[in-house]
């Protein structure tokens, strides 16, 4: 089983938010995985630009680019990363 986080790429202005969803792939079929807070961890590569909470809520902090990764707690090899761009108007 593999996962894909959606949306795949996000552009936000500072203070805007988006909630990530985790989709699962199994046997060549795409299906939505019901994600609970204890199934995945979410991490931002640049907290000065983007923060993310345990539920996958991404918040733009300041202009810049950050990668956000969702990792399975049961199998850390199952993970996916998306790019979040924060732009000012």
Coordinates of C-alpha atoms in Angstrom, one line a residue:
X1 CA 0.0 0.0 0.0
X2 CA 1.2 3.5 -0.9
X3 CA -0.3 6.9 -0.1
X4 CA -0.7 10.2 -1.9
X5 CA -1.4 13.5 -0.1
X6 CA -3.8 15.9 -1.8
X7 CA -3.8 18.6 -2.9
X8 CA -0.5 17.8 -4.5
X9 CA 0.7 21.4 -4.6
X10 CA -0.7 24.3 -2.7
X11 CA -0.3 28.1 -3.0
X12 CA -1.5 30.1 -0.1
X13 CA -1.2 33.7 1.2
X14 CA 0.0 34.2 4.8
X15 CA -2.7 33.2 7.4
X16 CA -4.6 31.0 4.9
X17 CA -5.1 27.3 5.6
X18 CA -5.8 24.1 3.9
X19 CA -6.5 20.6 5.2
X20 CA -4.5 17.8 3.7
X21 CA -6.2 14.4 2.8
X22 CA -4.4 11.1 2.5
X23 CA -5.4 8.7 -0.3
X24 CA -4.3 5.1 -0.4
X25 CA -3.3 3.0 -3.4
X26 CA -3.8 -0.8 -3.2
X27 CA -3.9 -3.4 -5.9
X28 CA -3.8 -0.7 -8.6
X29 CA -7.0 0.9 -7.3
X30 CA -7.1 4.4 -5.8
X31 CA -9.3 4.7 -2.7
X32 CA -9.6 7.3 0.0
X33 CA -8.1 6.2 3.3
X34 CA -10.0 7.4 6.4
X35 CA -7.2 9.2 8.3
X36 CA -7.4 9.6 12.0
X37 CA -4.9 11.7 14.0
X38 CA -3.1 8.6 15.2
X39 CA -2.4 7.0 11.8
X40 CA -0.1 9.6 10.3
X41 CA 2.3 12.3 11.4
X42 CA 2.5 15.5 9.4
X43 CA 5.7 17.6 9.3
X44 CA 6.7 20.8 7.6
X45 CA 10.3 21.2 6.3
X46 CA 10.2 25.0 7.0
X47 CA 8.1 26.0 10.1
X48 CA 9.0 29.7 9.4
X49 CA 6.9 29.5 6.2
X50 CA 4.3 26.8 6.9
X51 CA 3.0 25.0 10.0
X52 CA 1.0 21.8 10.0
X53 CA -0.9 20.2 12.9
X54 CA -1.5 16.6 13.8
X55 CA -4.7 16.5 11.7
X56 CA -3.0 17.8 8.5
X57 CA -4.2 21.4 8.8
X58 CA -1.6 23.5 7.0
X59 CA -1.3 27.2 7.9
X60 CA 0.7 29.7 5.8
X61 CA 3.0 31.8 8.0
X62 CA 5.2 33.9 5.7
X63 CA 6.3 34.0 2.1
X64 CA 8.4 31.0 1.1
X65 CA 8.3 27.4 0.1
X66 CA 8.0 24.3 2.4
X67 CA 7.5 20.6 1.9
X68 CA 4.9 18.9 4.0
X69 CA 5.3 15.2 4.6
X70 CA 2.7 12.7 5.9
X71 CA 4.2 9.6 7.4
X72 CA 2.5 6.4 8.6
X73 CA 3.0 5.8 12.2
X74 CA 2.7 2.0 11.7
X75 CA 5.1 1.9 8.8
X76 CA 7.4 4.9 8.4
X77 CA 8.4 3.8 4.9
X78 CA 4.9 4.8 3.8
X79 CA 4.9 8.5 3.3
X80 CA 4.3 11.3 0.8
X81 CA 5.4 14.9 0.4
X82 CA 3.7 17.8 -1.1
X83 CA 5.0 21.4 -1.8
X84 CA 3.4 24.4 -0.2
X85 CA 4.1 27.8 -1.7
X86 CA 3.3 30.9 0.4
X87 CA 3.1 34.1 -1.6
X88 CA 2.2 37.7 -0.8
X89 CA -0.2 39.7 -2.8

